[in-house]
């Protein structure tokens, strides 16, 4: 079994788009500020699956906004993307810190789920 591979395509008109190569149709969740986004679409394409994520208007404001894309069945991280708005900063560490926080939240949820399944 090969691992799914997510390739970013573009971010345009409030939609982030990517291409996911997987053996079967993936169940994908996209998390922003600890919540699953609604209206994430996965559609078949010639050699995989196209992923379309509508970015909430709240994320188009000053600051660093991180999104984590994961397999909903396994909680395995497939990818991520970050939006930085406002004053631009080269090599901004805020994006890295926000991404680490989002990934830590995802790991905590997976750990708690595994722990409750064994009880």
Short mmCIF file of C-alpha atoms in Angstrom, two decimals:
data_model
loop_
_atom_site.label_atom_id
_atom_site.label_comp_id
_atom_site.label_asym_id
_atom_site.label_seq_id
_atom_site.Cartn_x
_atom_site.Cartn_y
_atom_site.Cartn_z
CA UNK A 1 0.00 0.00 0.00
CA UNK A 2 1.45 3.35 -1.03
CA UNK A 3 1.04 6.47 1.04
CA UNK A 4 -1.17 9.25 -0.35
CA UNK A 5 0.75 12.19 -1.83
CA UNK A 6 -0.69 15.71 -1.76
CA UNK A 7 0.59 18.27 -4.25
CA UNK A 8 -0.50 21.93 -3.90
CA UNK A 9 -1.86 23.39 -7.15
CA UNK A 10 -2.98 26.97 -6.43
CA UNK A 11 -4.75 29.36 -4.09
CA UNK A 12 -7.09 31.59 -6.04
CA UNK A 13 -10.38 33.43 -5.37
CA UNK A 14 -10.64 32.02 -1.85
CA UNK A 15 -10.15 28.39 -2.91
CA UNK A 16 -7.04 26.35 -2.11
CA UNK A 17 -6.62 23.50 -4.58
CA UNK A 18 -4.41 20.47 -4.52
CA UNK A 19 -4.02 17.08 -6.14
CA UNK A 20 -4.00 13.89 -4.08
CA UNK A 21 -2.60 10.66 -5.43
CA UNK A 22 -4.13 7.73 -3.55
CA UNK A 23 -5.18 4.18 -4.33
CA UNK A 24 -8.79 4.75 -3.31
CA UNK A 25 -11.03 7.74 -2.66
CA UNK A 26 -9.66 9.48 0.42
CA UNK A 27 -11.70 10.82 3.31
CA UNK A 28 -10.09 14.15 4.02
CA UNK A 29 -10.49 16.62 6.86
CA UNK A 30 -9.07 20.13 6.87
CA UNK A 31 -8.61 21.78 10.27
CA UNK A 32 -8.38 25.50 10.97
CA UNK A 33 -8.26 26.85 14.52
CA UNK A 34 -8.97 23.34 15.83
CA UNK A 35 -12.19 22.93 13.84
CA UNK A 36 -12.99 20.93 10.72
CA UNK A 37 -13.81 23.08 7.71
CA UNK A 38 -17.09 22.52 5.91
CA UNK A 39 -17.54 22.14 2.15
CA UNK A 40 -14.15 20.50 1.48
CA UNK A 41 -14.53 18.73 -1.86
CA UNK A 42 -12.72 15.67 -3.19
CA UNK A 43 -13.38 14.79 -6.83
CA UNK A 44 -11.91 12.15 -9.10
CA UNK A 45 -9.41 13.20 -11.74
CA UNK A 46 -7.48 11.20 -14.31
CA UNK A 47 -4.66 10.06 -12.06
CA UNK A 48 -5.95 10.69 -8.54
CA UNK A 49 -8.20 13.09 -6.69
CA UNK A 50 -8.60 16.86 -6.78
CA UNK A 51 -9.01 18.56 -3.42
CA UNK A 52 -10.74 21.94 -3.11
CA UNK A 53 -10.76 23.80 0.20
CA UNK A 54 -12.87 26.97 0.54
CA UNK A 55 -10.86 29.27 2.81
CA UNK A 56 -13.03 31.01 5.44
CA UNK A 57 -13.23 34.79 5.20
CA UNK A 58 -11.96 34.99 8.80
CA UNK A 59 -8.62 33.56 7.61
CA UNK A 60 -8.18 36.45 5.20
CA UNK A 61 -7.20 38.90 7.90
CA UNK A 62 -4.02 40.10 9.59
CA UNK A 63 -1.87 37.38 11.03
CA UNK A 64 -0.79 33.84 10.31
CA UNK A 65 -3.48 31.28 9.48
CA UNK A 66 -2.54 27.58 9.24
CA UNK A 67 -4.58 24.76 7.77
CA UNK A 68 -3.76 21.08 8.31
CA UNK A 69 -5.00 18.50 5.82
CA UNK A 70 -5.33 14.97 7.20
CA UNK A 71 -6.80 11.59 6.36
CA UNK A 72 -10.03 11.49 8.37
CA UNK A 73 -9.83 7.72 8.89
CA UNK A 74 -6.25 7.54 10.21
CA UNK A 75 -5.57 11.16 11.29
CA UNK A 76 -2.37 10.93 9.23
CA UNK A 77 -1.22 14.35 8.06
CA UNK A 78 -1.33 14.66 4.27
CA UNK A 79 -0.21 18.27 4.01
CA UNK A 80 -0.77 21.83 5.12
CA UNK A 81 -0.90 25.39 3.88
CA UNK A 82 -0.44 28.75 5.54
CA UNK A 83 -1.85 32.17 4.74
CA UNK A 84 0.01 35.24 6.04
CA UNK A 85 -1.80 38.54 5.72
CA UNK A 86 -0.94 42.04 6.79
CA UNK A 87 2.62 43.24 7.19
CA UNK A 88 4.83 40.90 5.20
CA UNK A 89 7.84 39.46 6.98
CA UNK A 90 10.63 37.46 5.36
CA UNK A 91 11.27 34.10 6.99
CA UNK A 92 8.42 34.64 9.42
CA UNK A 93 8.67 32.17 12.31
CA UNK A 94 5.07 32.83 13.28
CA UNK A 95 3.91 30.56 10.47
CA UNK A 96 6.11 27.73 11.70
CA UNK A 97 4.91 28.12 15.29
CA UNK A 98 1.26 28.15 14.21
CA UNK A 99 1.81 25.05 12.07
CA UNK A 100 3.49 23.25 14.97
CA UNK A 101 0.54 24.13 17.20
CA UNK A 102 -1.94 22.78 14.65
CA UNK A 103 0.03 19.55 14.25
CA UNK A 104 0.33 19.15 18.02
CA UNK A 105 -3.45 19.51 18.35
CA UNK A 106 -3.91 16.83 15.69
CA UNK A 107 -1.51 14.47 17.52
CA UNK A 108 -3.27 15.06 20.83
CA UNK A 109 -6.65 14.17 19.29
CA UNK A 110 -5.23 11.00 17.70
CA UNK A 111 -3.60 9.99 20.99
CA UNK A 112 -6.81 10.54 22.95
CA UNK A 113 -8.80 8.59 20.36
CA UNK A 114 -6.35 5.66 20.53
CA UNK A 115 -6.33 5.82 24.32
CA UNK A 116 -10.14 5.74 24.58
CA UNK A 117 -10.31 2.83 22.10
CA UNK A 118 -8.10 0.70 24.35
CA UNK A 119 -10.15 1.38 27.48
#
